[in-house]
């Protein structure tokens, strides 16, 4: 059934069952890749909180989790917009970091934020994203784990919002 959020109508796109199956598949791959490594999962708020929770529950390896918010502010004209992390208190040095995002759209957010992670000298950095829109990608960002590649249209649900609403929808909906 379609859902209306404020002024827009969305139609069902990916069911809760399909999501759950795919997220579990990613968890299985992560468990194999991180055996014995005690990764630090870093979820990017707000959008990733449901995906991060489901993915994390699927982990059977020893793992830690923490969440950060990204704030973007205007840098100088040469640096453009700068993205900085709020709430990153963990020491990342020599840790295996798994960044968890809701969606990679243009890739701008992650590409501007990743240098900040690398500067802290982690042992490794990988990215898990719930969604990616390959047609929208403009920056060089590579997701190591991606649940679904989708067309270049606006989606809501499973943590993703339209103007603050729709995050609680258990399935994914796409703009009609
Ligand atoms: P990027 O920096 O990769 O262009 O954009 C990433 C951010 O844009 C995401 O974290 C998300 O907040 C927002 N975004 C991009 N596409 C969508 C979409 O289809 N739906 C929603 N709800 N947010 C999106
Ligand atoms: Mg986001």
mmCIF file of C-alpha atoms and ligand atoms in Angstrom:
data_model
loop_
_atom_site.group_PDB
_atom_site.id
_atom_site.type_symbol
_atom_site.label_atom_id
_atom_site.label_comp_id
_atom_site.label_asym_id
_atom_site.label_seq_id
_atom_site.Cartn_x
_atom_site.Cartn_y
_atom_site.Cartn_z
ATOM 1 C CA UNK A 1 0.000 0.000 0.000
ATOM 2 C CA UNK A 2 1.172 3.515 -0.822
ATOM 3 C CA UNK A 3 2.088 5.863 2.010
ATOM 4 C CA UNK A 4 1.716 9.613 2.059
ATOM 5 C CA UNK A 5 4.317 11.683 3.909
ATOM 6 C CA UNK A 6 3.522 15.371 4.065
ATOM 7 C CA UNK A 7 2.990 16.314 0.391
ATOM 8 C CA UNK A 8 4.466 13.244 -1.289
ATOM 9 C CA UNK A 9 3.241 9.740 -2.101
ATOM 10 C CA UNK A 10 5.571 6.754 -1.945
ATOM 11 C CA UNK A 11 4.996 3.209 -3.166
ATOM 12 C CA UNK A 12 6.346 -0.032 -1.652
ATOM 13 C CA UNK A 13 9.793 -0.784 -3.074
ATOM 14 C CA UNK A 14 11.724 -3.321 -0.984
ATOM 15 C CA UNK A 15 9.880 -5.404 1.608
ATOM 16 C CA UNK A 16 10.922 -5.861 5.223
ATOM 17 C CA UNK A 17 11.535 -9.567 4.477
ATOM 18 C CA UNK A 18 13.829 -8.815 1.527
ATOM 19 C CA UNK A 19 15.702 -6.286 3.649
ATOM 20 C CA UNK A 20 16.131 -8.669 6.532
ATOM 21 C CA UNK A 21 17.416 -11.419 4.223
ATOM 22 C CA UNK A 22 19.961 -9.130 2.533
ATOM 23 C CA UNK A 23 21.180 -7.598 5.798
ATOM 24 C CA UNK A 24 21.731 -11.072 7.206
ATOM 25 C CA UNK A 25 23.753 -11.994 4.089
ATOM 26 C CA UNK A 26 25.982 -8.980 4.667
ATOM 27 C CA UNK A 27 26.427 -9.949 8.317
ATOM 28 C CA UNK A 28 27.565 -13.418 7.269
ATOM 29 C CA UNK A 29 30.194 -11.901 4.941
ATOM 30 C CA UNK A 30 31.342 -9.490 7.636
ATOM 31 C CA UNK A 31 31.633 -12.316 10.160
ATOM 32 C CA UNK A 32 33.921 -14.185 7.771
ATOM 33 C CA UNK A 33 35.995 -11.119 6.861
ATOM 34 C CA UNK A 34 36.479 -9.931 10.448
ATOM 35 C CA UNK A 35 37.089 -13.225 12.244
ATOM 36 C CA UNK A 36 39.468 -12.557 15.143
ATOM 37 C CA UNK A 37 39.680 -8.810 14.363
ATOM 38 C CA UNK A 38 37.259 -7.206 16.852
ATOM 39 C CA UNK A 39 36.000 -4.494 14.473
ATOM 40 C CA UNK A 40 34.726 -1.124 15.637
ATOM 41 C CA UNK A 41 31.493 -0.446 13.782
ATOM 42 C CA UNK A 42 30.779 3.270 13.388
ATOM 43 C CA UNK A 43 27.191 4.099 12.467
ATOM 44 C CA UNK A 44 26.466 7.472 10.920
ATOM 45 C CA UNK A 45 23.407 9.096 12.441
ATOM 46 C CA UNK A 46 20.580 9.571 11.908
ATOM 47 C CA UNK A 47 19.807 7.521 8.821
ATOM 48 C CA UNK A 48 21.823 4.384 9.562
ATOM 49 C CA UNK A 49 20.515 3.593 13.031
ATOM 50 C CA UNK A 50 18.082 0.840 12.017
ATOM 51 C CA UNK A 51 20.399 -0.759 9.442
ATOM 52 C CA UNK A 52 23.291 -0.572 11.919
ATOM 53 C CA UNK A 53 21.198 -2.233 14.639
ATOM 54 C CA UNK A 54 20.045 -5.077 12.381
ATOM 55 C CA UNK A 55 23.492 -5.608 10.884
ATOM 56 C CA UNK A 56 25.152 -5.531 14.300
ATOM 57 C CA UNK A 57 22.709 -8.098 15.666
ATOM 58 C CA UNK A 58 23.794 -10.412 12.854
ATOM 59 C CA UNK A 59 27.430 -10.256 13.904
ATOM 60 C CA UNK A 60 28.805 -13.247 15.737
ATOM 61 C CA UNK A 61 32.403 -11.996 15.854
ATOM 62 C CA UNK A 62 33.474 -9.846 18.807
ATOM 63 C CA UNK A 63 32.589 -6.314 17.732
ATOM 64 C CA UNK A 64 32.099 -2.854 19.201
ATOM 65 C CA UNK A 65 29.720 -0.184 17.996
ATOM 66 C CA UNK A 66 29.628 3.578 18.259
ATOM 67 C CA UNK A 67 27.641 6.297 16.503
ATOM 68 C CA UNK A 68 28.604 9.684 15.163
ATOM 69 C CA UNK A 69 26.852 12.581 13.523
ATOM 70 C CA UNK A 70 28.289 14.393 10.568
ATOM 71 C CA UNK A 71 28.032 18.141 10.365
ATOM 72 C CA UNK A 72 28.911 19.969 7.209
ATOM 73 C CA UNK A 73 30.109 23.543 7.254
ATOM 74 C CA UNK A 74 31.526 25.885 4.664
ATOM 75 C CA UNK A 75 35.290 25.729 4.408
ATOM 76 C CA UNK A 76 37.369 28.131 2.379
ATOM 77 C CA UNK A 77 36.569 28.441 -1.315
ATOM 78 C CA UNK A 78 39.396 26.034 -2.080
ATOM 79 C CA UNK A 79 38.278 23.323 0.313
ATOM 80 C CA UNK A 80 34.531 23.679 -0.323
ATOM 81 C CA UNK A 81 32.196 22.138 2.204
ATOM 82 C CA UNK A 82 33.937 20.385 5.038
ATOM 83 C CA UNK A 83 32.331 17.479 6.839
ATOM 84 C CA UNK A 84 33.303 16.884 10.413
ATOM 85 C CA UNK A 85 32.365 14.142 12.868
ATOM 86 C CA UNK A 86 30.577 14.899 16.107
ATOM 87 C CA UNK A 87 30.865 12.436 18.958
ATOM 88 C CA UNK A 88 33.910 10.471 17.822
ATOM 89 C CA UNK A 89 35.553 9.673 21.130
ATOM 90 C CA UNK A 90 37.036 6.267 20.420
ATOM 91 C CA UNK A 91 40.701 5.870 19.699
ATOM 92 C CA UNK A 92 40.794 4.540 16.134
ATOM 93 C CA UNK A 93 44.507 3.856 15.988
ATOM 94 C CA UNK A 94 45.191 0.302 14.816
ATOM 95 C CA UNK A 95 41.479 -0.559 14.929
ATOM 96 C CA UNK A 96 39.526 -2.241 12.139
ATOM 97 C CA UNK A 97 36.830 0.298 11.325
ATOM 98 C CA UNK A 98 33.551 -0.529 9.612
ATOM 99 C CA UNK A 99 31.617 2.604 8.682
ATOM 100 C CA UNK A 100 27.859 2.051 8.408
ATOM 101 C CA UNK A 101 25.833 4.438 6.236
ATOM 102 C CA UNK A 102 22.205 4.537 5.162
ATOM 103 C CA UNK A 103 22.816 5.511 1.559
ATOM 104 C CA UNK A 104 25.606 6.555 -0.765
ATOM 105 C CA UNK A 105 24.047 9.012 -3.179
ATOM 106 C CA UNK A 106 26.610 11.374 -4.738
ATOM 107 C CA UNK A 107 29.267 10.043 -2.359
ATOM 108 C CA UNK A 108 30.066 13.568 -1.226
ATOM 109 C CA UNK A 109 29.406 12.995 2.479
ATOM 110 C CA UNK A 110 31.633 9.940 2.785
ATOM 111 C CA UNK A 111 34.393 11.205 0.518
ATOM 112 C CA UNK A 112 34.771 14.346 2.609
ATOM 113 C CA UNK A 113 34.633 12.484 5.895
ATOM 114 C CA UNK A 114 36.886 9.487 5.176
ATOM 115 C CA UNK A 115 40.149 11.493 5.375
ATOM 116 C CA UNK A 116 39.283 12.320 8.979
ATOM 117 C CA UNK A 117 39.043 8.596 9.736
ATOM 118 C CA UNK A 118 42.270 7.749 7.906
ATOM 119 C CA UNK A 119 44.098 10.536 9.767
ATOM 120 C CA UNK A 120 43.513 8.624 12.991
ATOM 121 C CA UNK A 121 45.625 5.723 11.700
ATOM 122 C CA UNK A 122 43.195 2.809 11.855
ATOM 123 C CA UNK A 123 44.413 -0.648 10.837
ATOM 124 C CA UNK A 124 41.714 -0.799 8.134
ATOM 125 C CA UNK A 125 38.599 1.033 6.982
ATOM 126 C CA UNK A 126 35.651 -0.519 5.173
ATOM 127 C CA UNK A 127 32.212 0.786 4.335
ATOM 128 C CA UNK A 128 28.859 -0.924 4.687
ATOM 129 C CA UNK A 129 25.914 0.902 3.176
ATOM 130 C CA UNK A 130 22.283 -0.102 3.133
ATOM 131 C CA UNK A 131 21.710 1.534 -0.258
ATOM 132 C CA UNK A 132 23.679 3.040 -3.083
ATOM 133 C CA UNK A 133 22.610 4.907 -6.202
ATOM 134 C CA UNK A 134 25.330 4.122 -8.788
ATOM 135 C CA UNK A 135 23.867 6.592 -11.312
ATOM 136 C CA UNK A 136 24.113 9.467 -8.827
ATOM 137 C CA UNK A 137 27.703 8.821 -7.761
ATOM 138 C CA UNK A 138 30.020 11.803 -8.315
ATOM 139 C CA UNK A 139 32.826 11.161 -5.843
ATOM 140 C CA UNK A 140 35.112 8.225 -5.549
ATOM 141 C CA UNK A 141 33.596 6.169 -2.767
ATOM 142 C CA UNK A 142 33.574 2.413 -2.815
ATOM 143 C CA UNK A 143 31.208 0.436 -0.583
ATOM 144 C CA UNK A 144 32.667 -2.881 0.527
ATOM 145 C CA UNK A 145 29.239 -4.121 1.602
ATOM 146 C CA UNK A 146 26.039 -2.836 0.002
ATOM 147 C CA UNK A 147 22.610 -4.332 0.620
ATOM 148 C CA UNK A 148 20.869 -2.837 -2.431
ATOM 149 C CA UNK A 149 21.886 -0.797 -5.462
ATOM 150 C CA UNK A 150 18.873 1.263 -6.463
ATOM 151 C CA UNK A 151 17.805 3.619 -9.217
ATOM 152 C CA UNK A 152 18.319 7.349 -8.811
ATOM 153 C CA UNK A 153 15.031 8.117 -7.058
ATOM 154 C CA UNK A 154 14.170 9.326 -3.569
ATOM 155 C CA UNK A 155 13.394 6.610 -1.016
ATOM 156 C CA UNK A 156 12.150 6.530 2.570
ATOM 157 C CA UNK A 157 11.789 3.965 5.337
ATOM 158 C CA UNK A 158 14.085 1.664 7.303
ATOM 159 C CA UNK A 159 15.775 4.673 8.882
ATOM 160 C CA UNK A 160 15.647 7.027 5.901
ATOM 161 C CA UNK A 161 13.442 10.097 6.169
ATOM 162 C CA UNK A 162 11.566 12.655 4.170
ATOM 163 C CA UNK A 163 11.705 15.906 6.119
ATOM 164 C CA UNK A 164 12.171 14.003 9.387
ATOM 165 C CA UNK A 165 9.354 11.511 8.824
ATOM 166 C CA UNK A 166 9.160 7.946 7.536
ATOM 167 C CA UNK A 167 12.184 6.534 9.352
ATOM 168 C CA UNK A 168 9.962 4.111 11.295
ATOM 169 C CA UNK A 169 8.564 2.384 8.194
ATOM 170 C CA UNK A 170 9.867 -1.218 8.367
ATOM 171 C CA UNK A 171 10.092 -1.493 4.558
ATOM 172 C CA UNK A 172 11.586 0.789 1.891
ATOM 173 C CA UNK A 173 9.314 3.056 -0.171
ATOM 174 C CA UNK A 174 10.105 4.977 -3.339
ATOM 175 C CA UNK A 175 8.743 8.305 -4.550
ATOM 176 C CA UNK A 176 5.862 7.800 -6.991
HETATM 177 P P1 LIG B 1 25.731 11.902 -0.524
HETATM 178 O O1 LIG B 1 26.654 12.760 0.274
HETATM 179 O O2 LIG B 1 26.239 10.506 -0.776
HETATM 180 O O3 LIG B 1 25.258 12.577 -1.774
HETATM 181 O O4 LIG B 1 24.386 11.836 0.274
HETATM 182 C C1 LIG B 1 24.209 11.063 1.346
HETATM 183 C C2 LIG B 1 23.043 11.535 2.185
HETATM 184 O O5 LIG B 1 21.963 12.122 1.409
HETATM 185 C C3 LIG B 1 22.446 10.339 2.856
HETATM 186 O O6 LIG B 1 23.116 10.034 4.046
HETATM 187 C C4 LIG B 1 21.002 10.766 3.067
HETATM 188 O O7 LIG B 1 20.888 11.484 4.259
HETATM 189 C C5 LIG B 1 20.711 11.686 1.896
HETATM 190 N N1 LIG B 1 19.989 10.963 0.808
HETATM 191 C C6 LIG B 1 20.454 10.717 -0.429
HETATM 192 N N2 LIG B 1 19.550 10.048 -1.179
HETATM 193 C C7 LIG B 1 18.476 9.851 -0.370
HETATM 194 C C8 LIG B 1 17.197 9.215 -0.565
HETATM 195 O O8 LIG B 1 16.837 8.662 -1.616
HETATM 196 N N3 LIG B 1 16.357 9.224 0.509
HETATM 197 C C9 LIG B 1 16.679 9.800 1.694
HETATM 198 N N4 LIG B 1 15.766 9.736 2.662
HETATM 199 N N5 LIG B 1 17.870 10.403 1.914
HETATM 200 C C10 LIG B 1 18.759 10.430 0.891
HETATM 201 MG MG1 LIG B 2 23.001 10.017 6.081
#
